GROMACS .gro file of C-alpha atoms in nm:
model
  257
    1UNK     CA    1   4.309 -17.394  -3.112
    2UNK     CA    2   4.447 -17.179  -3.379
    3UNK     CA    3   4.819 -17.121  -3.377
    4UNK     CA    4   4.927 -16.763  -3.365
    5UNK     CA    5   5.052 -16.625  -3.700
    6UNK     CA    6   5.386 -16.444  -3.713
    7UNK     CA    7   5.391 -16.093  -3.850
    8UNK     CA    8   5.673 -16.210  -4.067
    9UNK     CA    9   5.478 -16.486  -4.227
   10UNK     CA   10   5.365 -16.298  -4.542
   11UNK     CA   11   5.722 -16.185  -4.599
   12UNK     CA   12   5.853 -16.540  -4.551
   13UNK     CA   13   5.595 -16.673  -4.797
   14UNK     CA   14   5.692 -16.405  -5.049
   15UNK     CA   15   6.063 -16.497  -5.019
   16UNK     CA   16   5.977 -16.862  -5.069
   17UNK     CA   17   5.765 -16.787  -5.368
   18UNK     CA   18   6.045 -16.576  -5.525
   19UNK     CA   19   6.293 -16.858  -5.473
   20UNK     CA   20   6.061 -17.116  -5.626
   21UNK     CA   21   5.993 -16.896  -5.920
   22UNK     CA   22   6.356 -16.852  -5.991
   23UNK     CA   23   6.418 -17.223  -5.964
   24UNK     CA   24   6.131 -17.293  -6.198
   25UNK     CA   25   6.274 -17.049  -6.455
   26UNK     CA   26   6.616 -17.221  -6.442
   27UNK     CA   27   6.460 -17.559  -6.488
   28UNK     CA   28   6.272 -17.432  -6.789
   29UNK     CA   29   6.595 -17.287  -6.936
   30UNK     CA   30   6.423 -16.939  -6.936
   31UNK     CA   31   6.668 -16.795  -6.681
   32UNK     CA   32   7.055 -16.842  -6.681
   33UNK     CA   33   7.172 -17.024  -6.375
   34UNK     CA   34   7.398 -16.744  -6.269
   35UNK     CA   35   7.094 -16.504  -6.259
   36UNK     CA   36   6.890 -16.706  -6.021
   37UNK     CA   37   7.069 -16.572  -5.707
   38UNK     CA   38   6.997 -16.211  -5.815
   39UNK     CA   39   6.631 -16.282  -5.862
   40UNK     CA   40   6.620 -16.444  -5.519
   41UNK     CA   41   6.765 -16.132  -5.366
   42UNK     CA   42   6.516 -15.908  -5.541
   43UNK     CA   43   6.232 -16.119  -5.403
   44UNK     CA   44   6.308 -16.014  -5.044
   45UNK     CA   45   6.252 -15.645  -5.118
   46UNK     CA   46   5.899 -15.514  -5.102
   47UNK     CA   47   5.790 -15.261  -5.365
   48UNK     CA   48   5.626 -14.956  -5.185
   49UNK     CA   49   5.248 -14.970  -5.232
   50UNK     CA   50   5.109 -14.659  -5.060
   51UNK     CA   51   5.192 -14.290  -5.102
   52UNK     CA   52   5.475 -14.204  -4.862
   53UNK     CA   53   5.607 -14.565  -4.848
   54UNK     CA   54   5.982 -14.600  -4.917
   55UNK     CA   55   6.221 -14.899  -4.937
   56UNK     CA   56   6.605 -14.856  -4.897
   57UNK     CA   57   6.821 -15.109  -5.079
   58UNK     CA   58   7.193 -15.125  -5.001
   59UNK     CA   59   7.440 -15.297  -5.242
   60UNK     CA   60   7.637 -15.577  -5.080
   61UNK     CA   61   7.948 -15.494  -5.305
   62UNK     CA   62   7.958 -15.114  -5.318
   63UNK     CA   63   7.753 -15.012  -5.015
   64UNK     CA   64   7.552 -14.768  -5.234
   65UNK     CA   65   7.193 -14.713  -5.119
   66UNK     CA   66   6.892 -14.682  -5.366
   67UNK     CA   67   6.562 -14.551  -5.241
   68UNK     CA   68   6.229 -14.651  -5.401
   69UNK     CA   69   5.920 -14.444  -5.337
   70UNK     CA   70   5.550 -14.500  -5.422
   71UNK     CA   71   5.533 -14.133  -5.511
   72UNK     CA   72   5.760 -14.187  -5.812
   73UNK     CA   73   5.592 -14.241  -6.145
   74UNK     CA   74   5.756 -14.582  -6.173
   75UNK     CA   75   5.837 -14.794  -5.870
   76UNK     CA   76   5.896 -15.118  -6.046
   77UNK     CA   77   6.227 -15.290  -5.946
   78UNK     CA   78   6.258 -15.429  -6.298
   79UNK     CA   79   6.219 -15.078  -6.458
   80UNK     CA   80   5.873 -14.976  -6.561
   81UNK     CA   81   5.943 -14.699  -6.820
   82UNK     CA   82   5.627 -14.504  -6.885
   83UNK     CA   83   5.561 -14.248  -7.157
   84UNK     CA   84   5.575 -13.886  -7.045
   85UNK     CA   85   5.306 -13.651  -7.171
   86UNK     CA   86   5.411 -13.344  -7.368
   87UNK     CA   87   5.456 -13.032  -7.159
   88UNK     CA   88   5.176 -12.775  -7.145
   89UNK     CA   89   5.201 -12.509  -7.411
   90UNK     CA   90   5.173 -12.130  -7.363
   91UNK     CA   91   4.855 -11.990  -7.527
   92UNK     CA   92   4.896 -11.816  -7.863
   93UNK     CA   93   4.803 -11.462  -7.946
   94UNK     CA   94   4.516 -11.452  -8.191
   95UNK     CA   95   4.328 -11.167  -8.373
   96UNK     CA   96   4.135 -11.087  -8.679
   97UNK     CA   97   4.134 -10.800  -8.929
   98UNK     CA   98   3.878 -10.706  -9.196
   99UNK     CA   99   4.090 -10.638  -9.508
  100UNK     CA  100   3.970 -10.950  -9.668
  101UNK     CA  101   3.979 -10.830 -10.036
  102UNK     CA  102   4.331 -10.685 -10.015
  103UNK     CA  103   4.455 -10.999  -9.838
  104UNK     CA  104   4.318 -11.240 -10.096
  105UNK     CA  105   4.435 -11.022 -10.384
  106UNK     CA  106   4.787 -11.012 -10.253
  107UNK     CA  107   4.816 -11.383 -10.181
  108UNK     CA  108   4.641 -11.475 -10.507
  109UNK     CA  109   4.948 -11.345 -10.686
  110UNK     CA  110   5.211 -11.535 -10.475
  111UNK     CA  111   5.319 -11.885 -10.530
  112UNK     CA  112   5.227 -12.159 -10.275
  113UNK     CA  113   4.993 -11.925 -10.079
  114UNK     CA  114   4.657 -12.065 -10.207
  115UNK     CA  115   4.513 -12.417 -10.208
  116UNK     CA  116   4.182 -12.604 -10.206
  117UNK     CA  117   4.088 -12.811  -9.897
  118UNK     CA  118   3.855 -13.067 -10.043
  119UNK     CA  119   3.543 -13.196  -9.864
  120UNK     CA  120   3.633 -13.440  -9.589
  121UNK     CA  121   3.998 -13.352  -9.604
  122UNK     CA  122   4.247 -13.222  -9.336
  123UNK     CA  123   4.544 -13.023  -9.457
  124UNK     CA  124   4.847 -13.001  -9.224
  125UNK     CA  125   5.111 -12.731  -9.294
  126UNK     CA  126   5.436 -12.836  -9.113
  127UNK     CA  127   5.637 -12.538  -9.012
  128UNK     CA  128   5.974 -12.601  -8.850
  129UNK     CA  129   6.123 -12.359  -8.604
  130UNK     CA  130   6.380 -12.131  -8.759
  131UNK     CA  131   6.724 -12.070  -8.596
  132UNK     CA  132   6.684 -11.700  -8.666
  133UNK     CA  133   6.330 -11.673  -8.538
  134UNK     CA  134   6.158 -11.654  -8.202
  135UNK     CA  135   5.788 -11.701  -8.292
  136UNK     CA  136   5.571 -11.830  -8.572
  137UNK     CA  137   5.293 -11.617  -8.723
  138UNK     CA  138   5.003 -11.709  -8.942
  139UNK     CA  139   4.727 -11.538  -9.140
  140UNK     CA  140   4.456 -11.717  -9.338
  141UNK     CA  141   4.114 -11.663  -9.504
  142UNK     CA  142   3.873 -11.867  -9.712
  143UNK     CA  143   3.610 -11.802  -9.983
  144UNK     CA  144   3.243 -11.815  -9.890
  145UNK     CA  145   3.260 -12.076  -9.610
  146UNK     CA  146   3.433 -12.138  -9.273
  147UNK     CA  147   3.702 -12.395  -9.193
  148UNK     CA  148   3.842 -12.576  -8.888
  149UNK     CA  149   4.180 -12.461  -8.770
  150UNK     CA  150   4.410 -12.556  -8.486
  151UNK     CA  151   4.786 -12.564  -8.401
  152UNK     CA  152   5.002 -12.844  -8.249
  153UNK     CA  153   5.374 -12.866  -8.182
  154UNK     CA  154   5.591 -13.163  -8.251
  155UNK     CA  155   5.902 -13.189  -8.011
  156UNK     CA  156   6.134 -13.323  -8.274
  157UNK     CA  157   6.479 -13.222  -8.401
  158UNK     CA  158   6.461 -12.996  -8.703
  159UNK     CA  159   6.661 -13.125  -9.000
  160UNK     CA  160   6.523 -12.873  -9.252
  161UNK     CA  161   6.353 -12.538  -9.242
  162UNK     CA  162   6.133 -12.617  -9.538
  163UNK     CA  163   5.760 -12.573  -9.491
  164UNK     CA  164   5.569 -12.876  -9.620
  165UNK     CA  165   5.203 -12.963  -9.676
  166UNK     CA  166   5.034 -13.292  -9.591
  167UNK     CA  167   4.684 -13.397  -9.697
  168UNK     CA  168   4.472 -13.668  -9.530
  169UNK     CA  169   4.117 -13.782  -9.606
  170UNK     CA  170   3.994 -13.708  -9.257
  171UNK     CA  171   4.107 -13.644  -8.892
  172UNK     CA  172   4.042 -14.011  -8.819
  173UNK     CA  173   4.277 -14.122  -9.103
  174UNK     CA  174   4.540 -13.873  -8.991
  175UNK     CA  175   4.537 -14.014  -8.638
  176UNK     CA  176   4.573 -14.370  -8.770
  177UNK     CA  177   4.879 -14.265  -8.974
  178UNK     CA  178   5.038 -14.118  -8.665
  179UNK     CA  179   4.969 -14.437  -8.462
  180UNK     CA  180   5.143 -14.642  -8.729
  181UNK     CA  181   5.454 -14.436  -8.675
  182UNK     CA  182   5.433 -14.457  -8.297
  183UNK     CA  183   5.188 -14.656  -8.084
  184UNK     CA  184   4.991 -14.431  -7.852
  185UNK     CA  185   4.855 -14.566  -7.528
  186UNK     CA  186   4.482 -14.503  -7.465
  187UNK     CA  187   4.420 -14.246  -7.753
  188UNK     CA  188   4.165 -13.981  -7.684
  189UNK     CA  189   3.847 -14.025  -7.907
  190UNK     CA  190   3.818 -13.787  -8.196
  191UNK     CA  191   3.587 -13.503  -8.112
  192UNK     CA  192   3.370 -13.253  -8.292
  193UNK     CA  193   3.522 -12.957  -8.479
  194UNK     CA  194   3.229 -12.753  -8.347
  195UNK     CA  195   3.352 -12.804  -7.989
  196UNK     CA  196   3.726 -12.831  -8.062
  197UNK     CA  197   3.912 -13.138  -8.185
  198UNK     CA  198   4.028 -13.382  -7.919
  199UNK     CA  199   4.229 -13.618  -8.145
  200UNK     CA  200   4.503 -13.858  -8.041
  201UNK     CA  201   4.750 -13.593  -8.154
  202UNK     CA  202   4.726 -13.449  -7.803
  203UNK     CA  203   4.886 -13.759  -7.670
  204UNK     CA  204   5.202 -13.709  -7.886
  205UNK     CA  205   5.215 -13.341  -7.958
  206UNK     CA  206   5.195 -13.020  -7.753
  207UNK     CA  207   4.853 -12.852  -7.811
  208UNK     CA  208   4.888 -12.485  -7.888
  209UNK     CA  209   4.525 -12.435  -7.981
  210UNK     CA  210   4.256 -12.707  -8.055
  211UNK     CA  211   4.086 -12.727  -8.393
  212UNK     CA  212   3.771 -12.511  -8.399
  213UNK     CA  213   3.563 -12.383  -8.691
  214UNK     CA  214   3.678 -12.030  -8.773
  215UNK     CA  215   3.482 -11.762  -8.955
  216UNK     CA  216   3.771 -11.721  -9.203
  217UNK     CA  217   3.522 -11.629  -9.478
  218UNK     CA  218   3.422 -11.314  -9.290
  219UNK     CA  219   3.755 -11.192  -9.143
  220UNK     CA  220   4.122 -11.271  -9.188
  221UNK     CA  221   4.226 -11.493  -8.907
  222UNK     CA  222   4.573 -11.428  -8.763
  223UNK     CA  223   4.786 -11.539  -8.473
  224UNK     CA  224   5.138 -11.602  -8.338
  225UNK     CA  225   5.304 -11.823  -8.092
  226UNK     CA  226   5.649 -11.791  -7.922
  227UNK     CA  227   5.878 -12.088  -7.984
  228UNK     CA  228   5.874 -12.322  -7.684
  229UNK     CA  229   6.194 -12.484  -7.821
  230UNK     CA  230   6.309 -12.669  -8.130
  231UNK     CA  231   6.049 -12.862  -8.316
  232UNK     CA  232   5.785 -12.840  -8.592
  233UNK     CA  233   5.449 -12.659  -8.575
  234UNK     CA  234   5.151 -12.842  -8.720
  235UNK     CA  235   4.894 -12.595  -8.861
  236UNK     CA  236   4.582 -12.793  -8.930
  237UNK     CA  237   4.308 -12.691  -9.162
  238UNK     CA  238   4.008 -12.921  -9.102
  239UNK     CA  239   3.731 -12.959  -9.359
  240UNK     CA  240   3.646 -13.322  -9.246
  241UNK     CA  241   3.307 -13.208  -9.128
  242UNK     CA  242   3.195 -13.086  -9.473
  243UNK     CA  243   3.033 -13.354  -9.686
  244UNK     CA  244   2.974 -13.129  -9.996
  245UNK     CA  245   3.184 -12.815 -10.003
  246UNK     CA  246   3.550 -12.765 -10.091
  247UNK     CA  247   3.713 -12.469  -9.926
  248UNK     CA  248   3.954 -12.232 -10.108
  249UNK     CA  249   4.227 -12.136  -9.851
  250UNK     CA  250   4.455 -11.832  -9.865
  251UNK     CA  251   4.743 -11.843  -9.611
  252UNK     CA  252   5.055 -11.662  -9.511
  253UNK     CA  253   5.297 -11.818  -9.265
  254UNK     CA  254   5.627 -11.662  -9.143
  255UNK     CA  255   5.856 -11.621  -8.846
  256UNK     CA  256   5.976 -11.315  -8.659
  257UNK     CA  257   6.268 -11.251  -8.430
   0.00000   0.00000   0.00000
């Protein structure tokens, strides 16, 4: 004959296991003796497992009530802090115009408005938001061949309004540099510039527009984007797909109010 099993048996076993675990930690000197009772009390609470489940915990000292819900992103009693994805970005306004010769002639006379993106390289122009501006604007063109272009936004405090240029050997190397600064969980594999880049930058930065190959050798490529807040725009000129050709780039970046 099989003895009937109480519905409270699994809960009793869980309480016993929690107490034994606390005692074992004390004996191994991994847990201070005064913290063992707290761990025993936590063992009697069940973390919600299914959507809609809730657990109410009342403090024996203050009477305050905490509520845990399985619908919350983190329902770990010990505090499971998970990274939050960047918010979705509003789409940019983009257009082209055909005055290629005049555009290149004008920028060719200006300082820091022309550079060469070598084969296999990715050039990132970092443009901080300006306190007197409301949107960033860009215009660019190339000689003879197209180039990949995309825009991202780094939600970081602005300490300087200077525009800077960063050069990396390829989009893969650029992603590795970013991962050294901050570890990214489950990075998205690098994609094809033909179909739009899907680099791990999307896990850390807001994506304004993915990197696609642009016909910047035929028409001047232009666009603008309203500031989503304080931060730094990353304008990426991607020539990583080219094994033979360097690209001469003419660009004009400014803000408007």
